[in-house]
């Protein structure tokens, strides 16, 4: 095993802290598929889509990382499927870390926080896959990072891995 | 003069570091009108729309604050119309400060960075006025902060002041 | 007036949110002297030493900037002498901005937060003046930024201006 | 296994990006001992003490997390023993995350960056163990967080685990 092999692929899943059951199940499936391909699941560590994705990854035996807005358990309790809780105390500025730390980002539904993460990811050149998420239109035909729309969890995860720098780096377990 | 009078209203102007001459003049007019109403002009401190807004405010005798992404003059030189340069070293995470420190936000045209600022402002409940800027549509009819579309610099500034918490706090000079 | 003249010198004053009356008066004198030399007073925006320094600067007709840990007035109300309140929502990470945005730092007494700011300032190469503040000793004779000890407010401010990049840039009002 | 069991204990090791061979071996032993007790090793992700601690933990089969100052591999390449690289783009402000995300902090030797992390940890109430590291003295007998001095890697790790909230949570592998 080379030194490089130690580094794990990280897929970020972004979405709202509250979501309906249908979206929850889609996010859970996304988390499971990410773990089955051997990548680390990173999210904002809270409820809703974040919990569902972490749950799916944890149920499939994967590693889950939560980048929390608060500075402690008391300020922002992680969802129960987060194994590695990274408290930041940065509030919304932690959204930037969600995006910077991920090799690719999957946004599922989501509110304004998720929209900020989609925009930040495109700004810094990360591949973004949208699943039942925001639509937007630039005043000047902004080009920027790679943006794809997926219709299913399977499609979203396959596209995210295909867009990784250096190509698909799945390590099927 | 009461203690409260010491605090200055801060209007944030967000936009791209590169823009065409027509947008530049609109941003300069916005900056001028903000200063004429006695508010502090805050922006990201770089070129394009940020420079134009700071220039307009400075030309009208206002105070200009730039929240810079780099940690020093060398890493991110402010535009020449910034009087108070706040270096952060936070890269894109400084976008959160742009929004948190402003009482209201005016977004002019802009790329993905500006979109992230619009989204963050709406997330934290700041009034946002769009001038020739992004259009977007939530998957779930996201409500959130107050969002208005303006057609001219005069309109944009008037709406921003009208939306300030506690009502219009112009202090005509 | 050249373009460069628009940029204002910023002196950061760091210290605890609680202090005894003797330290309060020393910090107030430091703030006053900074304003009398035409520089902007920057601090963490809260009480104690921060309030005293802002008060002294404000009483002398200077501009005062507070870099607040909270994201809003509600989360971290600025002291009443702050004119330009920069809310960050970054909690302790705002200490880095205090240091990055200042051309020189004066630390007055202070607790662990102030010690972190002294260390960060030296780390990034800012001149630091200590007034009745921390003493420390490196395990390895750490060299780094310029560190001076002052005995009076007059001495502290004179040393801080003398250590500015490019030499003393006082603009006596 | 209860839900709570999913959460892993995180021990942060702070120190300089450059160190002499004797300190390197002490840091490597600290990393190994942390992993042997079943905790996650968190560090700043760079060289020197950070590399040594990550190497020791990795060699013992542990999980290693690096909180990087840069926003990408290019800006701040992680040392080769980091499995989970959390890029932040926050520069020195990432020191706050090192401290916030750790349940206890061990500082080994170190420069001003490490001193800032010691101070920040004490500020936010994290247990801190010093191994051949800074000595400092407050102007006002600052009390604050728990601070211990250790003489050996074994001692440092034993003390850190003993100081964890809720008591020693070693999970010997």
XYZ file of C-alpha atoms in Angstrom:
692
model
C 0.000 0.000 0.000
C 1.448 3.342 -1.041
C 1.469 6.400 1.138
C -1.199 7.882 -1.081
C -3.538 5.009 -0.246
C -3.822 6.289 3.296
C -5.797 9.314 2.132
C -9.504 8.620 1.957
C -11.885 10.032 -0.609
C -14.401 12.338 1.093
C -17.872 12.956 -0.333
C -19.858 15.808 1.170
C -23.636 15.609 1.384
C -25.371 18.939 1.916
C -28.987 19.510 2.799
C -31.411 20.949 5.278
C -31.653 20.090 8.986
C -35.339 19.358 8.405
C -36.742 17.299 5.552
C -39.737 15.176 4.639
C -39.596 11.357 4.822
C -39.154 10.862 1.073
C -36.081 13.112 0.981
C -34.775 11.483 4.179
C -34.810 8.077 2.472
C -33.077 9.441 -0.619
C -30.339 10.962 1.543
C -29.985 7.719 3.509
C -29.532 5.810 0.256
C -26.923 8.324 -0.892
C -25.007 7.849 2.369
C -25.147 4.069 2.041
C -23.877 4.131 -1.537
C -21.013 6.454 -0.616
C -19.889 4.110 2.156
C -20.230 1.057 -0.092
C -17.754 2.676 -2.479
C -15.284 3.116 0.379
C -15.447 6.884 0.760
C -15.818 8.909 3.940
C -19.197 10.626 4.354
C -18.887 14.266 5.412
C -21.828 16.484 6.309
C -22.816 19.390 8.526
C -23.503 17.000 11.402
C -27.069 18.099 12.221
C -30.506 16.549 11.540
C -32.650 16.023 8.436
C -30.651 15.317 5.283
C -27.386 15.403 7.281
C -28.618 12.759 9.707
C -30.060 10.607 6.948
C -26.831 10.583 4.943
C -24.715 9.840 8.031
C -27.133 7.099 9.037
C -26.961 5.442 5.640
C -23.168 5.545 5.636
C -22.938 4.261 9.212
C -25.381 1.420 8.507
C -23.160 0.368 5.602
C -20.049 0.317 7.814
C -18.580 3.620 6.609
C -16.855 6.433 8.446
C -18.932 9.561 9.134
C -17.583 13.060 9.795
C -19.730 15.997 10.917
C -18.523 19.604 10.632
C -20.609 21.285 13.312
C -21.517 25.002 13.441
C -21.308 25.191 17.234
C -18.242 24.969 19.421
C -19.409 22.065 21.575
C -21.967 19.306 22.027
C -24.071 21.744 24.000
C -24.060 24.411 21.253
C -24.760 22.028 18.355
C -25.385 18.390 19.273
C -24.356 16.106 16.399
C -26.841 13.602 15.040
C -26.371 10.110 16.508
C -24.712 8.692 13.367
C -21.693 11.013 13.454
C -18.534 9.174 14.518
C -16.053 12.033 14.177
C -17.562 15.314 15.356
C -15.549 18.368 14.309
C -16.862 21.267 16.361
C -15.916 24.610 14.874
C -17.748 27.402 16.689
C -17.823 29.166 13.299
C -21.583 29.187 12.754
C -22.394 29.472 9.005
C -18.720 29.876 8.128
C -18.425 26.132 8.661
C -20.264 25.762 5.340
C -17.005 26.701 3.659
C -15.249 23.787 5.358
C -17.976 21.367 4.275
C -17.126 22.310 0.731
C -13.344 22.647 1.026
C -12.934 19.280 2.756
C -15.052 17.337 0.251
C -13.680 15.934 -3.010
C -17.178 16.233 -4.455
C -20.478 17.576 -3.148
C -23.988 16.140 -3.429
C -26.747 18.618 -2.543
C -30.119 17.107 -1.674
C -33.123 19.444 -1.600
C -32.096 22.101 0.946
C -32.686 25.695 2.007
C -30.552 28.819 1.802
C -27.686 27.200 3.714
C -27.500 24.485 1.083
C -27.682 27.073 -1.693
C -24.682 28.808 -0.105
C -22.775 25.530 -0.113
C -23.615 24.841 -3.762
C -22.403 28.338 -4.682
C -19.234 28.061 -2.587
C -18.428 24.648 -4.079
C -18.777 25.979 -7.608
C -16.734 29.054 -6.647
C -13.789 26.925 -5.490
C -14.087 24.439 -8.352
C -15.571 21.365 -6.664
C -17.866 19.066 -8.628
C -21.496 19.448 -7.494
C -24.387 17.043 -8.049
C -27.932 18.292 -7.376
C -30.648 15.842 -6.288
C -34.116 17.456 -6.068
C -32.351 20.690 -5.210
C -32.047 24.358 -6.190
C -32.235 25.774 -9.708
C -30.593 29.100 -10.420
C -29.616 31.366 -13.265
C -26.715 33.789 -13.411
C -27.123 37.312 -14.723
C -24.011 36.797 -16.855
C -23.950 33.117 -17.777
C -21.443 32.269 -15.025
C -19.494 29.202 -16.088
C -17.282 27.943 -13.208
C -17.249 24.489 -11.588
C -18.918 21.362 -12.868
C -22.615 21.091 -12.010
C -24.799 18.066 -12.741
C -28.410 17.200 -11.988
C -29.265 13.647 -10.883
C -32.667 11.999 -10.557
C -31.905 9.121 -8.149
C -29.482 8.394 -5.299
C -27.712 5.801 -7.458
C -27.290 8.319 -10.245
C -26.122 11.070 -7.864
C -23.394 8.920 -6.295
C -22.230 7.471 -9.610
C -21.925 10.960 -11.098
C -20.112 12.319 -8.015
C -17.480 9.556 -8.195
C -17.115 9.961 -11.952
C -16.391 13.664 -11.428
C -13.651 13.140 -8.807
C -10.276 14.624 -9.703
C -8.339 11.758 -11.259
C -11.509 9.816 -12.075
C -13.648 7.333 -10.139
C -11.778 6.251 -6.998
C -14.369 3.851 -5.581
C -12.891 1.180 -3.335
C -15.743 -1.318 -3.231
C -15.661 -2.962 0.181
C -26.359 62.561 21.191
C -27.275 59.226 22.735
C -24.884 56.333 23.026
C -26.839 54.545 20.331
C -26.041 57.330 17.877
C -22.422 56.294 17.875
C -23.257 53.098 16.026
C -23.248 53.560 12.281
C -25.559 51.861 9.839
C -23.573 49.521 7.579
C -24.743 48.628 4.071
C -22.954 45.766 2.354
C -22.499 45.769 -1.404
C -21.685 42.386 -2.903
C -20.524 41.651 -6.412
C -17.819 40.221 -8.580
C -14.159 41.296 -8.664
C -14.546 41.782 -12.404
C -17.401 43.575 -14.104
C -18.245 45.471 -17.269
C -18.287 49.288 -17.355
C -22.086 49.576 -17.162
C -22.249 47.504 -13.971
C -19.247 49.406 -12.583
C -21.126 52.698 -12.934
C -24.243 51.251 -11.316
C -22.175 50.020 -8.355
C -20.432 53.384 -8.064
C -23.807 55.122 -7.926
C -24.974 52.688 -5.250
C -21.881 53.467 -3.177
C -22.413 57.199 -3.571
C -26.048 57.012 -2.525
C -25.180 54.911 0.537
C -22.623 57.490 1.675
C -25.028 60.357 1.014
C -27.480 58.756 3.428
C -24.742 58.634 6.086
C -24.163 54.886 6.182
C -20.834 53.040 6.122
C -20.106 51.159 2.888
C -18.882 47.608 3.486
C -17.669 45.292 0.740
C -15.222 42.476 0.079
C -12.453 44.983 -0.594
C -11.335 43.736 -4.025
C -11.898 45.025 -7.585
C -14.874 45.246 -9.926
C -18.176 45.887 -8.175
C -16.390 46.103 -4.814
C -14.053 48.819 -6.040
C -16.828 50.720 -7.775
C -19.038 50.798 -4.668
C -16.138 51.852 -2.431
C -15.143 54.497 -4.952
C -18.629 55.959 -5.083
C -18.863 56.069 -1.291
C -15.397 57.577 -0.942
C -16.106 60.220 -3.587
C -19.199 61.227 -1.609
C -17.187 61.571 1.606
C -18.306 58.317 3.211
C -16.420 55.710 5.206
C -15.434 52.520 3.368
C -14.659 49.154 4.965
C -13.239 46.164 3.072
C -13.401 42.641 4.490
C -10.487 40.991 2.691
C -10.094 37.254 2.005
C -6.311 37.299 2.451
C -4.338 37.830 5.618
C -2.281 40.781 4.416
C -1.825 43.420 1.734
C 0.393 40.977 -0.077
C -2.170 38.170 -0.097
C -5.139 40.332 -1.121
C -4.404 43.981 -1.910
C -7.467 46.146 -1.193
C -8.791 48.402 -3.894
C -7.570 52.006 -3.558
C -10.876 53.320 -2.179
C -10.865 51.172 0.975
C -10.112 53.244 4.061
C -10.446 50.540 6.691
C -8.991 47.243 5.455
C -9.992 44.264 7.589
C -7.693 41.413 6.571
C -9.046 38.042 7.649
C -6.960 35.264 6.107
C -10.232 33.294 5.923
C -10.529 33.051 2.135
C -14.193 32.482 1.136
C -15.289 32.239 4.771
C -14.999 36.013 4.863
C -18.198 36.079 2.802
C -20.035 35.217 6.012
C -18.614 38.325 7.693
C -19.652 40.523 4.758
C -23.193 39.417 5.445
C -23.113 39.312 9.253
C -21.615 42.791 9.559
C -24.081 44.463 7.182
C -27.492 45.735 8.263
C -28.711 45.169 4.708
C -27.124 43.707 1.584
C -27.249 44.920 -2.008
C -26.058 42.355 -4.560
C -25.048 43.705 -7.951
C -24.652 41.226 -10.793
C -22.032 38.786 -9.450
C -20.732 35.243 -9.777
C -20.892 32.236 -7.474
C -19.269 34.121 -4.590
C -22.044 36.680 -4.728
C -24.651 33.925 -4.922
C -23.170 32.448 -1.741
C -23.482 35.840 -0.045
C -27.092 36.254 -1.130
C -27.892 32.792 0.217
C -26.021 33.373 3.492
C -27.754 36.725 3.999
C -31.179 35.172 3.516
C -30.170 32.285 5.804
C -29.320 34.640 8.670
C -32.299 36.925 8.064
C -30.707 40.006 6.503
C -32.642 42.047 3.945
C -31.269 41.529 0.429
C -31.775 43.723 -2.633
C -30.815 42.324 -6.039
C -29.692 44.665 -8.844
C -29.157 42.883 -12.192
C -28.217 39.813 -10.186
C -29.025 36.121 -9.704
C -32.420 34.475 -10.009
C -33.057 31.198 -8.232
C -35.817 28.839 -7.292
C -36.005 26.584 -4.268
C -37.089 22.966 -4.544
C -39.419 23.508 -1.595
C -40.562 27.122 -1.756
C -37.994 28.299 0.815
C -39.337 31.412 2.523
C -36.664 32.962 4.821
C -35.280 36.505 4.733
C -36.664 39.425 2.794
C -35.600 39.545 -0.855
C -36.368 42.392 -3.264
C -35.440 43.096 -6.872
C -34.466 46.654 -7.867
C -34.022 48.121 -11.328
C -31.846 51.164 -10.608
C -29.177 52.224 -8.058
C -31.611 54.766 -6.582
C -34.275 52.122 -6.188
C -31.812 49.593 -4.709
C -30.549 51.973 -2.036
C -33.999 53.289 -1.161
C -35.301 49.735 -0.731
C -32.281 48.677 1.340
C -32.780 51.559 3.779
C -36.519 50.955 3.940
C -35.847 47.339 4.924
C -33.445 48.164 7.773
C -34.444 46.817 11.162
C -36.315 49.687 12.843
C -37.017 51.411 9.525
C -35.094 53.855 7.359
C -32.135 55.245 9.355
C -30.704 57.576 6.725
C -28.717 60.456 8.158
C -28.592 62.797 5.196
C -25.283 64.632 5.361
C -3.740 63.428 -1.427
C -2.500 60.199 -2.946
C -4.593 57.084 -3.216
C -2.469 55.522 -0.526
C -3.494 58.248 1.911
C -6.997 56.867 1.959
C -5.858 53.818 3.877
C -5.914 54.356 7.611
C -3.437 52.954 10.097
C -5.201 50.471 12.410
C -3.951 49.781 15.932
C -5.461 46.788 17.717
C -5.901 46.837 21.471
C -6.384 43.413 23.044
C -7.458 42.671 26.592
C -10.022 41.024 28.792
C -13.768 41.725 28.850
C -13.428 42.337 32.577
C -10.752 44.446 34.230
C -10.116 46.469 37.354
C -10.444 50.278 37.349
C -6.700 50.933 37.145
C -6.331 48.821 34.007
C -9.502 50.387 32.580
C -7.959 53.840 32.851
C -4.704 52.683 31.263
C -6.642 51.193 28.325
C -8.707 54.362 27.985
C -5.518 56.418 27.798
C -4.123 54.050 25.167
C -7.283 54.481 23.081
C -7.120 58.245 23.401
C -3.477 58.387 22.338
C -4.135 56.156 19.337
C -6.921 58.451 18.137
C -4.820 61.547 18.724
C -2.226 60.126 16.339
C -4.926 59.696 13.697
C -5.142 55.900 13.685
C -8.270 53.741 13.790
C -8.811 51.868 17.070
C -9.696 48.210 16.557
C -10.670 45.834 19.355
C -12.822 42.808 20.078
C -15.823 45.043 20.689
C -16.822 43.779 24.156
C -16.388 45.202 27.692
C -13.446 45.773 30.008
C -10.221 46.680 28.247
C -12.010 46.651 24.872
C -14.606 49.139 26.053
C -12.029 51.356 27.739
C -9.849 51.575 24.645
C -12.833 52.290 22.374
C -14.082 54.889 24.847
C -10.754 56.681 24.935
C -10.539 56.726 21.154
C -14.127 57.876 20.760
C -13.700 60.629 23.334
C -10.720 61.885 21.332
C -12.755 61.977 18.115
C -11.318 58.809 16.587
C -12.928 55.980 14.648
C -13.604 52.753 16.557
C -14.037 49.291 15.042
C -15.155 46.227 17.000
C -14.656 42.699 15.669
C -17.391 40.816 17.512
C -17.411 37.079 18.271
C -21.177 36.735 17.837
C -23.188 36.993 14.661
C -25.525 39.770 15.805
C -26.241 42.411 18.424
C -28.220 39.794 20.304
C -25.383 37.258 20.372
C -22.639 39.722 21.333
C -23.728 43.298 22.042
C -20.897 45.733 21.273
C -19.792 48.172 23.930
C -21.383 51.632 23.507
C -18.206 53.225 22.088
C -18.018 51.023 18.989
C -18.968 52.947 15.859
C -18.360 50.215 13.282
C -19.485 46.826 14.587
C -18.198 43.913 12.536
C -20.205 40.877 13.608
C -18.537 37.637 12.612
C -20.333 34.693 14.233
C -16.894 33.072 14.445
C -16.557 32.935 18.234
C -12.865 32.745 19.257
C -11.752 32.514 15.621
C -12.414 36.253 15.438
C -9.226 36.676 17.498
C -7.317 35.936 14.309
C -9.036 38.850 12.561
C -8.212 41.205 15.439
C -4.580 40.440 14.778
C -4.646 40.243 10.969
C -6.477 43.553 10.583
C -4.194 45.501 12.925
C -0.914 47.077 11.805
C 0.345 46.709 15.375
C -1.109 45.169 18.530
C -1.098 46.476 22.100
C -2.044 43.850 24.706
C -3.177 45.194 28.070
C -3.328 42.743 30.970
C -5.700 40.025 29.678
C -6.641 36.381 30.090
C -6.188 33.342 27.853
C -7.998 35.002 24.943
C -5.476 37.820 25.011
C -2.614 35.338 25.268
C -3.946 33.658 22.114
C -3.958 37.014 20.335
C -0.394 37.804 21.419
C 0.729 34.409 20.132
C -1.179 34.747 16.857
C 0.213 38.237 16.285
C 3.783 37.023 16.783
C 3.044 34.009 14.561
C 1.984 36.208 11.643
C 4.720 38.789 12.212
C 2.833 41.735 13.700
C 4.563 44.017 16.203
C 3.236 43.428 19.729
C 3.505 45.735 22.741
C 2.693 44.314 26.189
C 1.358 46.609 28.934
C 0.996 44.861 32.311
C 0.345 41.659 30.370
C 1.516 38.051 29.987
C 5.067 36.769 30.316
C 6.037 33.542 28.619
C 9.013 31.452 27.726
C 9.419 29.150 24.748
C 10.872 25.660 25.095
C 13.127 26.384 22.132
C 13.888 30.092 22.228
C 11.235 30.946 19.631
C 12.266 34.126 17.845
C 9.476 35.366 15.517
C 7.717 38.757 15.558
C 8.818 41.837 17.418
C 7.733 41.908 21.068
C 8.209 44.888 23.397
C 7.221 45.569 26.994
C 5.909 49.030 27.913
C 5.330 50.523 31.340
C 2.858 53.333 30.550
C 0.110 54.054 27.980
C 2.275 56.798 26.455
C 5.183 54.402 26.099
C 2.990 51.632 24.684
C 1.494 53.820 21.959
C 4.812 55.437 21.054
C 6.450 52.015 20.699
C 3.547 50.622 18.652
C 3.760 53.499 16.156
C 7.552 53.248 16.001
C 7.224 49.551 15.099
C 4.763 50.091 12.225
C 5.895 48.773 8.860
C 7.441 51.777 7.124
C 7.997 53.636 10.403
C 5.837 55.933 12.516
C 2.767 56.959 10.506
C 1.104 59.199 13.071
C -1.150 61.846 11.573
C -1.502 64.238 14.472
C -4.974 65.733 14.278
C -23.719 -1.023 20.989
C -25.527 2.139 22.015
C -25.862 5.190 19.811
C -23.371 6.972 22.031
C -20.742 4.354 21.225
C -20.592 5.609 17.669
C -18.944 8.836 18.781
C -15.198 8.517 18.991
C -12.959 10.203 21.512
C -10.688 12.726 19.753
C -7.288 13.705 21.167
C -5.606 16.710 19.596
C -1.820 16.875 19.374
C -0.418 20.355 18.776
C 3.126 21.249 17.858
C 5.387 22.865 15.356
C 5.727 21.971 11.660
C 9.456 21.616 12.259
C 11.058 19.763 15.162
C 14.254 17.966 16.113
C 14.479 14.144 16.005
C 14.080 13.705 19.765
C 10.802 15.640 19.818
C 9.669 13.801 16.671
C 10.037 10.458 18.432
C 8.181 11.724 21.505
C 5.311 12.917 19.309
C 5.263 9.605 17.428
C 5.005 7.734 20.722
C 2.170 10.014 21.818
C 0.300 9.271 18.568
C 0.817 5.530 18.988
C -0.446 5.548 22.556
C -3.534 7.555 21.581
C -4.415 5.050 18.861
C -3.782 2.108 21.177
C -6.400 3.515 23.543
C -8.894 3.644 20.674
C -9.105 7.427 20.214
C -8.928 9.386 16.980
C -5.736 11.424 16.523
C -6.405 14.993 15.393
C -3.705 17.469 14.441
C -3.008 20.406 12.158
C -2.072 18.036 9.339
C 1.362 19.448 8.477
C 4.931 18.269 9.201
C 7.094 18.020 12.306
C 5.177 17.194 15.479
C 1.936 16.921 13.485
C 3.420 14.354 11.116
C 5.066 12.414 13.916
C 1.854 12.113 15.927
C -0.168 11.099 12.866
C 2.505 8.597 11.916
C 2.491 6.989 15.349
C -1.300 6.734 15.342
C -1.393 5.360 11.810
C 1.319 2.789 12.558
C -0.794 1.602 15.495
C -3.872 1.179 13.276
C -5.662 4.333 14.420
C -7.659 6.930 12.532
C -5.898 10.224 11.780
C -7.579 13.565 11.036
C -5.735 16.678 9.844
C -7.296 20.147 10.054
C -5.389 21.986 7.333
C -4.852 25.759 7.119
C -5.078 25.829 3.326
C -8.094 25.271 1.145
C -6.642 22.445 -0.954
C -3.835 19.938 -1.342
C -1.995 22.533 -3.334
C -2.239 25.234 -0.686
C -1.314 23.002 2.252
C -0.334 19.418 1.434
C -1.135 17.105 4.362
C 1.577 14.900 5.760
C 1.451 11.350 4.375
C -0.070 9.846 7.544
C -3.299 11.859 7.421
C -6.251 9.696 6.403
C -8.998 12.288 6.687
C -7.821 15.684 5.421
C -10.126 18.543 6.414
C -9.099 21.518 4.293
C -10.390 24.781 5.705
C -8.832 27.697 3.824
C -8.928 29.553 7.165
C -5.183 29.933 7.710
C -4.412 30.390 11.446
C -8.110 30.449 12.324
C -8.040 26.690 11.882
C -6.165 26.565 15.206
C -9.509 27.217 16.874
C -10.971 24.105 15.229
C -8.019 21.983 16.373
C -8.948 22.921 19.902
C -12.746 22.889 19.590
C -12.833 19.449 17.942
C -10.528 17.771 20.484
C -11.768 16.328 23.776
C -8.312 16.985 25.220
C -5.163 18.621 23.874
C -1.525 17.538 24.179
C 0.980 20.263 23.244
C 4.480 19.072 22.385
C 7.243 21.689 22.251
C 5.954 24.173 19.652
C 6.193 27.777 18.505
C 3.758 30.697 18.637
C 1.058 28.752 16.772
C 1.147 26.094 19.472
C 1.077 28.746 22.179
C -2.078 30.160 20.565
C -3.651 26.689 20.654
C -2.752 26.186 24.313
C -4.300 29.562 25.151
C -7.425 28.921 23.067
C -7.890 25.483 24.637
C -7.676 26.925 28.137
C -10.013 29.749 27.100
C -12.730 27.320 25.999
C -12.193 24.944 28.918
C -10.407 21.991 27.305
C -7.899 19.971 29.322
C -4.339 20.683 28.165
C -1.212 18.586 28.772
C 2.191 20.152 28.068
C 5.140 17.973 27.040
C 8.424 19.909 26.774
C 6.353 22.929 25.816
C 5.671 26.572 26.722
C 5.738 28.094 30.195
C 3.772 31.256 30.855
C 2.586 33.452 33.629
C -0.554 35.593 33.750
C -0.492 39.164 34.973
C -3.548 38.387 37.102
C -3.268 34.742 38.116
C -5.671 33.589 35.370
C -7.345 30.387 36.516
C -9.407 28.846 33.653
C -9.071 25.365 32.138
C -7.081 22.456 33.501
C -3.379 22.532 32.649
C -0.903 19.744 33.451
C 2.775 19.227 32.706
C 3.971 15.753 31.670
C 7.523 14.436 31.383
C 7.056 11.453 29.044
C 4.708 10.427 26.216
C 3.196 7.718 28.436
C 2.533 10.238 31.165
C 1.095 12.805 28.720
C -1.395 10.370 27.204
C -2.411 8.890 30.558
C -3.063 12.356 31.961
C -5.005 13.458 28.859
C -7.337 10.467 29.094
C -7.744 10.911 32.850
C -8.835 14.513 32.256
C -11.501 13.666 29.646
C -15.007 14.840 30.504
C -16.678 11.815 32.126
C -13.330 10.207 32.969
C -10.944 7.912 31.089
C -12.699 6.586 27.974
C -9.885 4.432 26.603
C -11.074 1.562 24.427
C -7.998 -0.647 24.377
C -7.900 -2.346 20.998
